[in-house]
JSON list of C-alpha atoms and ligand atoms in Angstrom, two decimals:
[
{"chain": "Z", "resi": 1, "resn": "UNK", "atom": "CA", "xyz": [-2.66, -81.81, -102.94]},
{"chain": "Z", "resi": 2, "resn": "UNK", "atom": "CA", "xyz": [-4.19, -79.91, -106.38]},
{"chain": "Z", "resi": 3, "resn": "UNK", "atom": "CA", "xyz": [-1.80, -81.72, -108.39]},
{"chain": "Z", "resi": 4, "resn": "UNK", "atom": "CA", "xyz": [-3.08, -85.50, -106.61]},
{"chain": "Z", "resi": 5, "resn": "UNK", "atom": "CA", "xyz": [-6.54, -84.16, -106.91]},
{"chain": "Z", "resi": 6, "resn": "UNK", "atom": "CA", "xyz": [-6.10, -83.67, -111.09]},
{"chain": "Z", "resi": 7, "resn": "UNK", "atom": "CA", "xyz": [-4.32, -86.86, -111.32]},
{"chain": "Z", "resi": 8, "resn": "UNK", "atom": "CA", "xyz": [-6.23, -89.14, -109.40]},
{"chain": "Z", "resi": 9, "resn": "UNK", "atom": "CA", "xyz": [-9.40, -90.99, -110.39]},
{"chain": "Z", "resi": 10, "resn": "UNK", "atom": "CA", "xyz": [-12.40, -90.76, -107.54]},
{"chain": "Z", "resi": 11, "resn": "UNK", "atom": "CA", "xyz": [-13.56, -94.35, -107.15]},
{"chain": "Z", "resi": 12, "resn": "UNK", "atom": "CA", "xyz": [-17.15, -94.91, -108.47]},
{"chain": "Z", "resi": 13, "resn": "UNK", "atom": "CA", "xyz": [-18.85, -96.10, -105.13]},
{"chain": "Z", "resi": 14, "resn": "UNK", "atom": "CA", "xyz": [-22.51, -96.97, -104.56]},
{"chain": "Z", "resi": 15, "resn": "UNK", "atom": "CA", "xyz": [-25.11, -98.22, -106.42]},
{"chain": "Z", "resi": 16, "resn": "UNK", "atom": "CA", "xyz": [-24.81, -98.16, -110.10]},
{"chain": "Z", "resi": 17, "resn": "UNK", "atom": "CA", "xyz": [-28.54, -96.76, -111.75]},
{"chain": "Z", "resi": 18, "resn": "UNK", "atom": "CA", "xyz": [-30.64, -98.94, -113.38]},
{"chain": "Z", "resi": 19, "resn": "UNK", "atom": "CA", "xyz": [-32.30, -98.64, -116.63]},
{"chain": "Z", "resi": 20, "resn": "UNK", "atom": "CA", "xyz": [-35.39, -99.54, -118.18]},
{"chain": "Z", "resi": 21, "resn": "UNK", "atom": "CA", "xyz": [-35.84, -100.24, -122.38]},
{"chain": "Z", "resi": 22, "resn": "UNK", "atom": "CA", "xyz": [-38.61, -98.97, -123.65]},
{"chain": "Z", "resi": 23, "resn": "UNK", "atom": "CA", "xyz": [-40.73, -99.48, -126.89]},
{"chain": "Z", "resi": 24, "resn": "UNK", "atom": "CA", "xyz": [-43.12, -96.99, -127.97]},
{"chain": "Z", "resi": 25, "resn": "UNK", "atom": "CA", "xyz": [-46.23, -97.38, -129.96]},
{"chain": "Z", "resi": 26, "resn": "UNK", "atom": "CA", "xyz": [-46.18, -95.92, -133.18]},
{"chain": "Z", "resi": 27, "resn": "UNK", "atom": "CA", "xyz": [-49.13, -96.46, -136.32]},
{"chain": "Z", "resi": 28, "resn": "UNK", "atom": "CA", "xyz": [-46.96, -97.87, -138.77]},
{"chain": "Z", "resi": 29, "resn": "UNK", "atom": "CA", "xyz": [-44.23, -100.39, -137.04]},
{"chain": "Z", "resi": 30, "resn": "UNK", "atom": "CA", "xyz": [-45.97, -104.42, -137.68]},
{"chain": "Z", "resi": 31, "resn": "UNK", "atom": "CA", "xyz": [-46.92, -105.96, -134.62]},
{"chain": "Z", "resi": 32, "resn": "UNK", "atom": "CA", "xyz": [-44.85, -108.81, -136.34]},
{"chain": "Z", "resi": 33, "resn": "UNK", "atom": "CA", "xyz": [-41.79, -106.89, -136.58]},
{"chain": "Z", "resi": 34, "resn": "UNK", "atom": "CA", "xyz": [-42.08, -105.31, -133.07]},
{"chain": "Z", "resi": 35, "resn": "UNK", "atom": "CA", "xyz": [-42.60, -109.42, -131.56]},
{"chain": "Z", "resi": 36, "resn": "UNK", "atom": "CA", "xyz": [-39.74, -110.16, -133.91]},
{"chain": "Z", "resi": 37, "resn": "UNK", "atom": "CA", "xyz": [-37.67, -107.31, -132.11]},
{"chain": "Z", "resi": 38, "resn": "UNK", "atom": "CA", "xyz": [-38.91, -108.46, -128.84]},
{"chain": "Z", "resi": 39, "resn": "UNK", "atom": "CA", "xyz": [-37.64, -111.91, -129.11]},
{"chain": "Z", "resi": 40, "resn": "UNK", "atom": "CA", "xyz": [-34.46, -111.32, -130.71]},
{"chain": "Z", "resi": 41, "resn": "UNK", "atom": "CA", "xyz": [-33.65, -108.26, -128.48]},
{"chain": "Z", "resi": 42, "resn": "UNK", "atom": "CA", "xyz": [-34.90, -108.94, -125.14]},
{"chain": "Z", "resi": 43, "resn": "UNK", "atom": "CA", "xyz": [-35.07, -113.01, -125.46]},
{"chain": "Z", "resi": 44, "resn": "UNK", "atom": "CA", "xyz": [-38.57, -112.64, -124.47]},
{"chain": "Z", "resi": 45, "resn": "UNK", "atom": "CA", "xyz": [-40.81, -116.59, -126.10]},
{"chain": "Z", "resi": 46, "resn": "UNK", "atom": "CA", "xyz": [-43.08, -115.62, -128.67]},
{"chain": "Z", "resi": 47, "resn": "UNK", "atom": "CA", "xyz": [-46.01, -115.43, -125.79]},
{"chain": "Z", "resi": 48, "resn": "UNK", "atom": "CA", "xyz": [-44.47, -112.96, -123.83]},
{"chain": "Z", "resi": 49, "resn": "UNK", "atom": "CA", "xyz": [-43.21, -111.37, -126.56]},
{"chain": "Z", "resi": 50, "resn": "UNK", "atom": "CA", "xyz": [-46.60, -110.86, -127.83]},
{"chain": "Z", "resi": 51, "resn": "UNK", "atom": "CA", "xyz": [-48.03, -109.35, -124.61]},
{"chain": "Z", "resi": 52, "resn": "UNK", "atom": "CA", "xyz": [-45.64, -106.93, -124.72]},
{"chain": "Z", "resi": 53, "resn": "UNK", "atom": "CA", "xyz": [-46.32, -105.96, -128.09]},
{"chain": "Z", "resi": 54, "resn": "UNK", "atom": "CA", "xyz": [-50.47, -105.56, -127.45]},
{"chain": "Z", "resi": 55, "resn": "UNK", "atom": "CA", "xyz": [-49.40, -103.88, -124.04]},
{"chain": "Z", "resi": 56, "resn": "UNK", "atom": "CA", "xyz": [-47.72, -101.12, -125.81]},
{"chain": "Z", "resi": 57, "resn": "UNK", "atom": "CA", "xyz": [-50.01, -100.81, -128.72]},
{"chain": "Z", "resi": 58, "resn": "UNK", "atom": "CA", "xyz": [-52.58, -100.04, -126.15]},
{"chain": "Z", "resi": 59, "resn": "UNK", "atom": "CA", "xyz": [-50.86, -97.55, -123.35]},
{"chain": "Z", "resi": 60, "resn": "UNK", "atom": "CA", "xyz": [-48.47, -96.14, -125.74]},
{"chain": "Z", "resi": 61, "resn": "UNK", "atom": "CA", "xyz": [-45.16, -97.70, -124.25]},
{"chain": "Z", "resi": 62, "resn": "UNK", "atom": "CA", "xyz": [-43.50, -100.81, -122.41]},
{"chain": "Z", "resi": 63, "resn": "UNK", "atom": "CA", "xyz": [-40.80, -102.07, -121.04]},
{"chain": "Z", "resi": 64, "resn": "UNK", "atom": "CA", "xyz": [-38.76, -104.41, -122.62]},
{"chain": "Z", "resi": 65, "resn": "UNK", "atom": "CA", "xyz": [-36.13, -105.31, -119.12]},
{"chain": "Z", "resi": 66, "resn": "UNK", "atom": "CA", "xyz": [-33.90, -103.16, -117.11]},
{"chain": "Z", "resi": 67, "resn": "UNK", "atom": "CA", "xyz": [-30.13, -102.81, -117.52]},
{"chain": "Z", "resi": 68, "resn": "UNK", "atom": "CA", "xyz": [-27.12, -101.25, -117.16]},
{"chain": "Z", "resi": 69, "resn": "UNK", "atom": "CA", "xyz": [-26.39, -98.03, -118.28]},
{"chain": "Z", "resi": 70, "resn": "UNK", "atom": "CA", "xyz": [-23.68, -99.69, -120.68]},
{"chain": "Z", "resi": 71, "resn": "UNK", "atom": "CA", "xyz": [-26.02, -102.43, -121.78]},
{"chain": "Z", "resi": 72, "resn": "UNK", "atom": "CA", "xyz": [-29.70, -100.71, -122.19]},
{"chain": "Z", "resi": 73, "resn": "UNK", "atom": "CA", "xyz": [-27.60, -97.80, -124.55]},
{"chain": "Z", "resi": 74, "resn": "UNK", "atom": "CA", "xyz": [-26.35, -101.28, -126.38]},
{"chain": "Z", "resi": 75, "resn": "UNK", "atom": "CA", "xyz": [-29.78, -102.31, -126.83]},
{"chain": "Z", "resi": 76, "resn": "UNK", "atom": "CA", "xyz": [-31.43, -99.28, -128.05]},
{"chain": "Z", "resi": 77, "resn": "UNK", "atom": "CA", "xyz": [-28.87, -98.39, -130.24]},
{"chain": "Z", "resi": 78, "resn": "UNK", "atom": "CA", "xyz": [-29.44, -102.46, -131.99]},
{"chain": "Z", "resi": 79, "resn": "UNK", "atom": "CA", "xyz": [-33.16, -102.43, -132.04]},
{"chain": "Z", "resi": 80, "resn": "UNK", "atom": "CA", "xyz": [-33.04, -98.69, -133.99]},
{"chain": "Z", "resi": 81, "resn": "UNK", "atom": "CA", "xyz": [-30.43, -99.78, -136.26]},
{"chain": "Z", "resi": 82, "resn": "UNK", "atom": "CA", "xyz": [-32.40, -102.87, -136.73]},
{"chain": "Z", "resi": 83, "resn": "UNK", "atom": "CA", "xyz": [-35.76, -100.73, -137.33]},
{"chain": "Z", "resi": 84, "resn": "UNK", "atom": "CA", "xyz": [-34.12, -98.49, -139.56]},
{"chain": "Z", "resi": 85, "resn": "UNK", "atom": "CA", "xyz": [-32.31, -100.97, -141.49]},
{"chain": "Z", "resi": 86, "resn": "UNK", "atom": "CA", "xyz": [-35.31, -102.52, -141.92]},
{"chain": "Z", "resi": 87, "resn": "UNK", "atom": "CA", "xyz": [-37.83, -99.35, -142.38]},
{"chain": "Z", "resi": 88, "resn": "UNK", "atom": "CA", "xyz": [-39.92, -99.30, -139.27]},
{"chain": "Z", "resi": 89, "resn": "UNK", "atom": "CA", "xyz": [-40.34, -96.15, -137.69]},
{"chain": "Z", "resi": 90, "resn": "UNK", "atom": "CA", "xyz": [-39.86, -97.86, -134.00]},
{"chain": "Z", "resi": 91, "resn": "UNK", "atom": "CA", "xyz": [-39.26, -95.65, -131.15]},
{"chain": "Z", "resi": 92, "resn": "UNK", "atom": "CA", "xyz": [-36.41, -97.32, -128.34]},
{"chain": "Z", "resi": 93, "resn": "UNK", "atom": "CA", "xyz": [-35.56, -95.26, -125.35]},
{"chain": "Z", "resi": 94, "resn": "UNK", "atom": "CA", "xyz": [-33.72, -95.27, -122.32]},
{"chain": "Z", "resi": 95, "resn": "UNK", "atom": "CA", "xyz": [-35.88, -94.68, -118.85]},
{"chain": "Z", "resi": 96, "resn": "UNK", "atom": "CA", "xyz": [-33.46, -93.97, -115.43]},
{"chain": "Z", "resi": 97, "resn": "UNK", "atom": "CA", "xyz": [-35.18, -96.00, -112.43]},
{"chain": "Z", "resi": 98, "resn": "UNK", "atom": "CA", "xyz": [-35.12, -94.16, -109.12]},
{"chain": "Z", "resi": 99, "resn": "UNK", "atom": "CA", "xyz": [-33.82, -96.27, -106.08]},
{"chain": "S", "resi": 1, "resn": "TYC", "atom": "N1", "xyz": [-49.49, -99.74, -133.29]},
{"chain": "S", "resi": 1, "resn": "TYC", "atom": "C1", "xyz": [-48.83, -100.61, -134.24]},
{"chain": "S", "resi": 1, "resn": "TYC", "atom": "C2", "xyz": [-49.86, -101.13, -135.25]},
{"chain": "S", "resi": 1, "resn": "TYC", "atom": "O1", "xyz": [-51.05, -101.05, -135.02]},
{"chain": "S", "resi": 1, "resn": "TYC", "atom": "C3", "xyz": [-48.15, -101.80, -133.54]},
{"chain": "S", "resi": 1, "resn": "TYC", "atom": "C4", "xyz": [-47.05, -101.39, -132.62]},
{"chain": "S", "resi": 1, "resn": "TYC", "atom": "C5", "xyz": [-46.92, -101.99, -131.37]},
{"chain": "S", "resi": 1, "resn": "TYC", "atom": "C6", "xyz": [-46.09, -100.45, -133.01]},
{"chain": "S", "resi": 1, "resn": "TYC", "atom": "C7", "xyz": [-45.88, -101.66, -130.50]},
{"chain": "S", "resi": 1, "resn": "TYC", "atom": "C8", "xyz": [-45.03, -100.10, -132.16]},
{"chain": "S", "resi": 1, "resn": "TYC", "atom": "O2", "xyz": [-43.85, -100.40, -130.09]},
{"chain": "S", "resi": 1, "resn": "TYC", "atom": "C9", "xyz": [-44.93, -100.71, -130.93]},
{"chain": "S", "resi": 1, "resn": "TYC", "atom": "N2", "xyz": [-49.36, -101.65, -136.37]}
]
């Protein structure tokens, strides 16, 4: 029974978490770039896009859309490199929802 126990895998049952991705204001980021990441990222039309973008400039974050775990890490993980590569100090993190 100890040996099955090491050997087998528990099945993952349930409801898998959800994740938000969110952007957080910053004084130096462009409101351009942060649109651009908006609608590149998170396929968001340039007037969405933009509310976003004056939404977090005023209350300090937003949320960009909810995810897996697999595919919000995948997103903050591009828009940083993206920000980096492109030197904007642009804050992306990872918020758990609670069901
Ligand atoms: N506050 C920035 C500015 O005035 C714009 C900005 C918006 C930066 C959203 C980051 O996630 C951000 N240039």
């Amino acid at each position: 029974m100890e040996e099955l126990k090491t050997k087998i895998a528990k099945p993952k049952l349930g409801k898998p978490k959800r994740f938000q991705v969110l952007l957080l204001n910053d004084d130096y980021t462009t409101m351009e770039f942060v649109v651009a990441v908006l609608m590149r990222f998170f396929s968001k039309d340039e007037e969405a896009a933009n509310a976003i973008m004056i939404k977090i400039h005023v209350d300090g974050e937003g949320v960009c859309g909810t995810y897996s775990h697999d595919i919000a890490n995948t997103k903050v993980t591009q828009v940083t490199d993206f920000a980096r590569n492109n030197e904007q100090p642009l804050m992306c993190v990872l918020r758990e929802l609670s069901d």
